[in-house]
mmCIF file of C-alpha atoms in Angstrom:
data_model
loop_
_atom_site.group_PDB
_atom_site.id
_atom_site.type_symbol
_atom_site.label_atom_id
_atom_site.label_comp_id
_atom_site.label_asym_id
_atom_site.label_seq_id
_atom_site.Cartn_x
_atom_site.Cartn_y
_atom_site.Cartn_z
ATOM 1 C CA LEU A 907 0.334 0.019 0.105
ATOM 2 C CA ASP A 908 2.921 2.434 0.813
ATOM 3 C CA PHE A 909 4.846 1.215 -2.322
ATOM 4 C CA GLY A 910 1.520 2.662 -4.328
ATOM 5 C CA ARG A 911 0.902 5.737 -2.723
ATOM 6 C CA ARG A 912 4.463 6.525 -3.166
ATOM 7 C CA ALA A 913 3.835 5.474 -7.101
ATOM 8 C CA PHE A 914 1.155 7.885 -7.027
ATOM 9 C CA ARG A 915 2.776 10.432 -5.379
ATOM 10 C CA ALA A 916 5.470 10.445 -7.933
ATOM 11 C CA GLU A 917 3.242 9.877 -10.677
ATOM 12 C CA TRP A 918 0.878 13.323 -9.374
ATOM 13 C CA LEU A 919 3.575 15.747 -9.151
ATOM 14 C CA ALA A 920 5.032 14.907 -12.279
ATOM 15 C CA PHE A 921 1.478 15.887 -13.836
ATOM 16 C CA ILE A 922 1.120 18.482 -11.978
ATOM 17 C CA ASP A 923 4.665 20.470 -13.046
ATOM 18 C CA ARG A 924 3.802 19.446 -16.917
ATOM 19 C CA LEU A 925 0.097 21.596 -16.518
ATOM 20 C CA ILE A 926 2.307 24.208 -14.584
ATOM 21 C CA ASP A 927 4.964 24.039 -16.963
ATOM 22 C CA ALA A 928 3.016 24.343 -19.850
ATOM 23 C CA ARG A 929 1.090 27.757 -18.279
ATOM 24 C CA GLN A 930 3.489 28.987 -17.335
ATOM 25 C CA ALA A 931 5.053 28.765 -21.341
ATOM 26 C CA GLN A 932 2.214 30.636 -22.347
ATOM 27 C CA PRO A 933 2.352 34.255 -22.941
ATOM 28 C CA PRO A 934 0.802 35.937 -19.626
ATOM 29 C CA PRO A 935 -2.808 37.186 -19.855
ATOM 30 C CA PRO A 936 -3.349 40.626 -21.411
ATOM 31 C CA GLU A 937 -2.878 44.152 -19.186
ATOM 32 C CA GLY A 938 -2.108 41.944 -16.133
ATOM 33 C CA GLY A 939 -5.346 40.310 -16.249
ATOM 34 C CA GLN A 940 -6.602 36.811 -15.286
ATOM 35 C CA ARG A 941 -7.950 34.124 -17.572
ATOM 36 C CA ASP A 942 -8.667 31.998 -14.691
ATOM 37 C CA LEU A 943 -7.753 30.148 -11.329
ATOM 38 C CA PHE A 944 -4.149 29.215 -12.178
ATOM 39 C CA ASP A 945 -3.256 33.233 -13.263
ATOM 40 C CA LEU A 946 -4.957 34.281 -10.058
ATOM 41 C CA LEU A 947 -2.721 32.163 -7.912
ATOM 42 C CA ALA A 948 0.793 32.781 -9.694
ATOM 43 C CA ALA A 949 -0.215 36.108 -9.501
ATOM 44 C CA ALA A 950 -1.386 36.401 -5.150
ATOM 45 C CA ARG A 951 0.994 37.717 -3.438
ATOM 46 C CA ASP A 952 1.342 37.520 0.732
ATOM 47 C CA PRO A 953 -0.144 40.597 2.154
ATOM 48 C CA GLU A 954 2.548 40.713 4.658
ATOM 49 C CA THR A 955 5.524 40.219 2.800
ATOM 50 C CA GLY A 956 4.689 40.583 -1.083
ATOM 51 C CA ALA A 957 5.576 36.967 -2.432
ATOM 52 C CA GLY A 958 4.112 34.900 -4.272
ATOM 53 C CA PHE A 959 3.427 31.241 -3.929
ATOM 54 C CA GLY A 960 7.107 29.139 -4.456
ATOM 55 C CA ARG A 961 6.836 26.115 -7.046
ATOM 56 C CA ALA A 962 5.933 23.245 -4.442
ATOM 57 C CA GLN A 963 3.166 25.899 -2.674
ATOM 58 C CA LEU A 964 1.868 26.363 -6.649
ATOM 59 C CA ARG A 965 1.705 22.927 -7.118
ATOM 60 C CA ASP A 966 -0.122 21.979 -3.755
ATOM 61 C CA GLU A 967 -2.923 24.603 -4.935
ATOM 62 C CA VAL A 968 -3.262 23.662 -8.487
ATOM 63 C CA SER A 969 -3.836 19.590 -7.319
ATOM 64 C CA THR A 970 -6.449 21.110 -4.469
ATOM 65 C CA MET A 971 -8.289 22.890 -6.874
ATOM 66 C CA ILE A 972 -8.299 19.807 -8.991
ATOM 67 C CA LEU A 973 -8.553 16.215 -6.382
ATOM 68 C CA ALA A 974 -10.955 18.875 -3.558
ATOM 69 C CA GLY A 975 -12.409 21.191 -6.058
ATOM 70 C CA HIS A 976 -13.441 17.693 -8.558
ATOM 71 C CA GLU A 977 -15.710 15.319 -6.637
ATOM 72 C CA THR A 978 -17.889 17.525 -4.639
ATOM 73 C CA THR A 979 -18.804 20.030 -6.907
ATOM 74 C CA ALA A 980 -20.128 16.913 -9.224
ATOM 75 C CA VAL A 981 -21.715 15.072 -6.263
ATOM 76 C CA ALA A 982 -23.460 18.164 -5.430
ATOM 77 C CA LEU A 983 -24.203 18.738 -9.208
ATOM 78 C CA PHE A 984 -25.868 14.981 -9.586
ATOM 79 C CA TRP A 985 -28.619 15.648 -6.143
ATOM 80 C CA CYS A 986 -29.151 18.847 -7.708
ATOM 81 C CA LEU A 987 -30.203 16.513 -11.288
ATOM 82 C CA TYR A 988 -31.681 13.843 -9.435
ATOM 83 C CA LEU A 989 -34.377 16.755 -7.586
ATOM 84 C CA ALA A 990 -34.697 18.114 -10.569
ATOM 85 C CA ALA A 991 -36.011 15.430 -12.564
ATOM 86 C CA ARG A 992 -38.204 14.428 -9.648
ATOM 87 C CA MET A 993 -40.449 17.499 -9.676
ATOM 88 C CA PRO A 994 -40.832 18.649 -13.597
ATOM 89 C CA GLU A 995 -42.429 21.773 -12.645
ATOM 90 C CA GLN A 996 -39.306 23.076 -10.436
ATOM 91 C CA GLN A 997 -37.100 21.773 -13.737
ATOM 92 C CA GLU A 998 -39.554 23.930 -15.943
ATOM 93 C CA ARG A 999 -39.095 26.941 -13.715
ATOM 94 C CA LEU A 1000 -35.686 26.631 -13.665
ATOM 95 C CA ALA A 1001 -34.992 26.307 -17.332
ATOM 96 C CA ALA A 1002 -36.755 29.072 -17.708
ATOM 97 C CA GLU A 1003 -34.734 30.989 -15.515
ATOM 98 C CA ALA A 1004 -31.699 29.602 -17.197
ATOM 99 C CA ALA A 1005 -33.029 30.270 -20.666
ATOM 100 C CA ALA A 1006 -33.699 34.298 -20.154
ATOM 101 C CA ALA A 1007 -30.176 34.456 -18.309
ATOM 102 C CA ASP A 1008 -26.969 35.529 -20.474
ATOM 103 C CA LEU A 1009 -25.240 32.601 -19.814
ATOM 104 C CA SER A 1010 -22.824 32.689 -22.848
ATOM 105 C CA PRO A 1011 -18.577 32.454 -22.509
ATOM 106 C CA ASP A 1012 -17.796 36.204 -22.140
ATOM 107 C CA GLY A 1013 -20.516 37.028 -19.769
ATOM 108 C CA ALA A 1014 -19.231 38.272 -16.148
ATOM 109 C CA ALA A 1015 -20.629 35.489 -13.703
ATOM 110 C CA ALA A 1016 -21.072 37.972 -10.965
ATOM 111 C CA ALA A 1017 -23.505 39.701 -12.953
ATOM 112 C CA VAL A 1018 -24.881 36.241 -14.612
ATOM 113 C CA LEU A 1019 -25.410 34.860 -10.955
ATOM 114 C CA GLY A 1020 -27.354 38.204 -9.798
ATOM 115 C CA SER A 1021 -30.221 36.672 -13.109
ATOM 116 C CA LEU A 1022 -30.168 32.669 -11.393
ATOM 117 C CA PRO A 1023 -31.641 33.296 -7.816
ATOM 118 C CA GLN A 1024 -34.195 29.684 -8.191
ATOM 119 C CA THR A 1025 -31.125 28.053 -9.541
ATOM 120 C CA ARG A 1026 -28.817 29.228 -6.352
ATOM 121 C CA ALA A 1027 -31.579 28.416 -4.294
ATOM 122 C CA HIS A 1028 -32.408 24.855 -5.590
ATOM 123 C CA LEU A 1029 -28.154 24.291 -4.979
ATOM 124 C CA ASP A 1030 -27.967 25.636 -1.731
ATOM 125 C CA GLU A 1031 -30.839 23.527 -0.481
ATOM 126 C CA ALA A 1032 -29.008 20.275 -2.531
ATOM 127 C CA LEU A 1033 -26.347 20.975 -0.263
ATOM 128 C CA ARG A 1034 -28.899 21.043 2.546
ATOM 129 C CA LEU A 1035 -30.807 17.714 1.696
ATOM 130 C CA TYR A 1036 -27.424 16.295 0.290
ATOM 131 C CA PRO A 1037 -24.203 17.711 2.090
ATOM 132 C CA PRO A 1038 -21.477 16.633 -0.355
ATOM 133 C CA ALA A 1039 -18.889 16.596 3.101
ATOM 134 C CA PHE A 1040 -21.955 14.605 5.169
ATOM 135 C CA LEU A 1041 -19.320 14.357 7.932
ATOM 136 C CA ILE A 1042 -15.787 17.225 8.791
ATOM 137 C CA VAL A 1043 -13.811 15.567 11.779
ATOM 138 C CA ARG A 1044 -11.269 18.163 13.569
ATOM 139 C CA GLU A 1045 -8.506 17.031 16.748
ATOM 140 C CA ALA A 1046 -8.497 19.511 19.436
ATOM 141 C CA ILE A 1047 -5.600 21.143 20.116
ATOM 142 C CA GLY A 1048 -6.025 22.217 23.742
ATOM 143 C CA PRO A 1049 -8.927 21.734 26.501
ATOM 144 C CA ASP A 1050 -12.408 22.121 26.049
ATOM 145 C CA THR A 1051 -15.692 22.158 26.962
ATOM 146 C CA ILE A 1052 -18.704 21.225 24.135
ATOM 147 C CA ALA A 1053 -22.024 20.801 25.160
ATOM 148 C CA GLY A 1054 -20.569 20.357 29.363
ATOM 149 C CA MET A 1055 -18.836 17.346 28.420
ATOM 150 C CA ARG A 1056 -14.982 18.371 28.757
ATOM 151 C CA VAL A 1057 -12.487 17.401 25.406
ATOM 152 C CA ALA A 1058 -9.283 16.535 26.572
ATOM 153 C CA PRO A 1059 -6.546 17.569 24.042
ATOM 154 C CA GLY A 1060 -5.874 15.417 21.043
ATOM 155 C CA THR A 1061 -9.691 14.191 20.754
ATOM 156 C CA VAL A 1062 -11.186 13.846 17.904
ATOM 157 C CA VAL A 1063 -14.435 15.640 17.638
ATOM 158 C CA SER A 1064 -16.815 15.004 14.203
ATOM 159 C CA VAL A 1065 -19.339 17.691 13.542
ATOM 160 C CA ALA A 1066 -22.174 16.128 10.353
ATOM 161 C CA PRO A 1067 -23.747 18.686 8.510
ATOM 162 C CA TRP A 1068 -25.425 16.062 7.373
ATOM 163 C CA VAL A 1069 -27.378 15.245 11.170
ATOM 164 C CA LEU A 1070 -27.357 19.469 11.423
ATOM 165 C CA HIS A 1071 -29.307 20.285 8.148
ATOM 166 C CA ARG A 1072 -31.972 18.097 9.013
ATOM 167 C CA HIS A 1073 -32.409 18.264 12.833
ATOM 168 C CA ARG A 1074 -35.835 19.401 13.432
ATOM 169 C CA ARG A 1075 -34.753 22.055 16.274
ATOM 170 C CA LEU A 1076 -33.435 23.733 13.844
ATOM 171 C CA TRP A 1077 -35.302 23.657 10.500
ATOM 172 C CA ARG A 1078 -38.787 23.737 9.278
ATOM 173 C CA ASN A 1079 -39.973 20.493 7.385
ATOM 174 C CA PRO A 1080 -36.148 19.523 7.730
ATOM 175 C CA ASP A 1081 -36.671 16.283 5.057
ATOM 176 C CA GLY A 1082 -38.900 17.980 2.549
ATOM 177 C CA PHE A 1083 -37.070 19.734 -0.436
ATOM 178 C CA ASP A 1084 -38.193 23.393 -0.035
ATOM 179 C CA PRO A 1085 -36.015 25.544 -2.120
ATOM 180 C CA GLY A 1086 -37.625 28.820 -0.522
ATOM 181 C CA ARG A 1087 -35.667 28.790 2.520
ATOM 182 C CA PHE A 1088 -32.859 30.224 -0.027
ATOM 183 C CA LEU A 1089 -34.343 32.590 -2.087
ATOM 184 C CA PRO A 1090 -33.508 36.042 -1.531
ATOM 185 C CA GLY A 1091 -35.268 37.852 1.438
ATOM 186 C CA ALA A 1092 -35.734 34.785 3.039
ATOM 187 C CA PRO A 1093 -34.546 34.962 6.670
ATOM 188 C CA PRO A 1094 -30.816 33.385 6.516
ATOM 189 C CA PRO A 1095 -30.122 29.922 8.089
ATOM 190 C CA ARG A 1096 -29.276 29.970 12.222
ATOM 191 C CA ARG A 1097 -25.091 30.316 12.624
ATOM 192 C CA PHE A 1098 -23.453 26.780 12.074
ATOM 193 C CA ALA A 1099 -26.782 25.197 11.182
ATOM 194 C CA TYR A 1100 -25.881 24.865 7.165
ATOM 195 C CA MET A 1101 -22.370 24.634 7.062
ATOM 196 C CA PRO A 1102 -21.899 22.276 3.580
ATOM 197 C CA PHE A 1103 -18.775 24.035 3.444
ATOM 198 C CA GLY A 1104 -17.521 24.037 7.214
ATOM 199 C CA ALA A 1105 -17.175 27.087 9.189
ATOM 200 C CA GLY A 1106 -14.316 28.687 10.559
ATOM 201 C CA PRO A 1107 -10.325 29.142 9.676
ATOM 202 C CA ARG A 1108 -10.326 26.173 7.502
ATOM 203 C CA ILE A 1109 -14.055 26.784 6.028
ATOM 204 C CA CYS A 1110 -13.622 25.135 2.878
ATOM 205 C CA VAL A 1111 -10.789 27.254 0.971
ATOM 206 C CA GLY A 1112 -13.021 26.921 -3.042
ATOM 207 C CA ALA A 1113 -16.978 27.628 -1.594
ATOM 208 C CA ARG A 1114 -17.077 30.627 -3.580
ATOM 209 C CA PHE A 1115 -15.399 28.162 -6.631
ATOM 210 C CA ALA A 1116 -17.641 25.928 -6.469
ATOM 211 C CA LEU A 1117 -21.223 27.712 -5.337
ATOM 212 C CA THR A 1118 -20.466 29.804 -8.953
ATOM 213 C CA GLU A 1119 -19.642 26.917 -10.634
ATOM 214 C CA ALA A 1120 -22.407 24.480 -9.828
ATOM 215 C CA THR A 1121 -24.731 27.637 -10.461
ATOM 216 C CA LEU A 1122 -23.828 28.191 -14.105
ATOM 217 C CA VAL A 1123 -23.135 24.521 -15.118
ATOM 218 C CA LEU A 1124 -26.161 23.933 -13.446
ATOM 219 C CA ALA A 1125 -28.241 26.520 -15.487
ATOM 220 C CA ARG A 1126 -26.594 25.670 -18.701
ATOM 221 C CA PHE A 1127 -27.433 21.578 -18.335
ATOM 222 C CA LEU A 1128 -30.993 22.617 -18.120
ATOM 223 C CA ARG A 1129 -31.225 25.227 -20.518
ATOM 224 C CA ALA A 1130 -30.276 22.461 -23.001
ATOM 225 C CA PHE A 1131 -31.667 19.567 -21.610
ATOM 226 C CA ARG A 1132 -34.577 17.572 -19.986
ATOM 227 C CA VAL A 1133 -32.961 15.774 -17.418
ATOM 228 C CA GLU A 1134 -35.355 12.073 -15.910
ATOM 229 C CA ILE A 1135 -34.356 9.332 -14.829
ATOM 230 C CA LEU A 1136 -34.070 5.591 -15.790
ATOM 231 C CA GLY A 1137 -35.742 3.422 -13.726
ATOM 232 C CA ARG A 1138 -37.547 3.570 -10.893
ATOM 233 C CA GLY A 1139 -37.142 3.660 -7.754
ATOM 234 C CA GLU A 1140 -35.760 5.943 -4.660
ATOM 235 C CA VAL A 1141 -31.937 6.878 -5.004
ATOM 236 C CA VAL A 1142 -30.558 5.669 -1.119
ATOM 237 C CA PRO A 1143 -27.624 8.527 -0.103
ATOM 238 C CA VAL A 1144 -24.186 6.840 1.104
ATOM 239 C CA GLY A 1145 -21.786 8.042 3.258
ATOM 240 C CA ARG A 1146 -18.490 6.804 0.643
ATOM 241 C CA VAL A 1147 -16.052 10.195 1.856
ATOM 242 C CA THR A 1148 -19.196 12.276 0.087
ATOM 243 C CA THR A 1149 -22.629 11.488 0.503
ATOM 244 C CA GLN A 1150 -23.155 9.788 -3.079
ATOM 245 C CA PRO A 1151 -25.730 7.705 -4.977
ATOM 246 C CA ASP A 1152 -26.223 3.623 -3.519
ATOM 247 C CA ARG A 1153 -25.571 2.652 -7.181
ATOM 248 C CA THR A 1154 -25.213 4.046 -10.580
ATOM 249 C CA VAL A 1155 -28.295 6.431 -11.947
ATOM 250 C CA ARG A 1156 -28.859 6.716 -15.245
ATOM 251 C CA PHE A 1157 -30.628 10.030 -17.192
#
């Protein structure tokens, strides 16, 4: 197992190095702009020292966005499409909203997101019911007390967004799908009742990017396709690192 990990690590790091070399060999973006996340990372500077990422740091940042930012967003989009397929009227509302929005590649993401409130609310509610990170684990660095229980240094503490998002004391009709909870003007969820990306200083570094990406992809998808599930039977969520369906689902 250790040999396999070392072999994968060497192959993976070589792959990331090739990506970085290929991008750095390209002409810089015009007028110091940024074309994508790689340009943003390459241009980032420490606010105190002014230093940029070193080679190893840049490699780690790129790796994080590829690995951590792929599986979670993909599974979130699966549950979004699953819910849309089960509720044709909701799907029609989202398709109509997407049809009226400017989803061209040249459109500014911030402006486009403002025209997709139903789509964003659908995504937020899917993340509530099926949070990709269903369990968050932390190790106590010092003594603490949680709900009257003493926590010793080194204790592993688990926080379950799955439980919080369906807690009957925190949500009205917690098991029901209600994207209206997240529409503009709705009261925001209680602090720490809704945390699909974690919370605090270790909150997911790609949260804003993931929300923007998933909203735009969902809108483009539902504008282009009508989604239906092939076969019958409800899909059961299963915790396998992320919240995945219990079987392969065909659409």
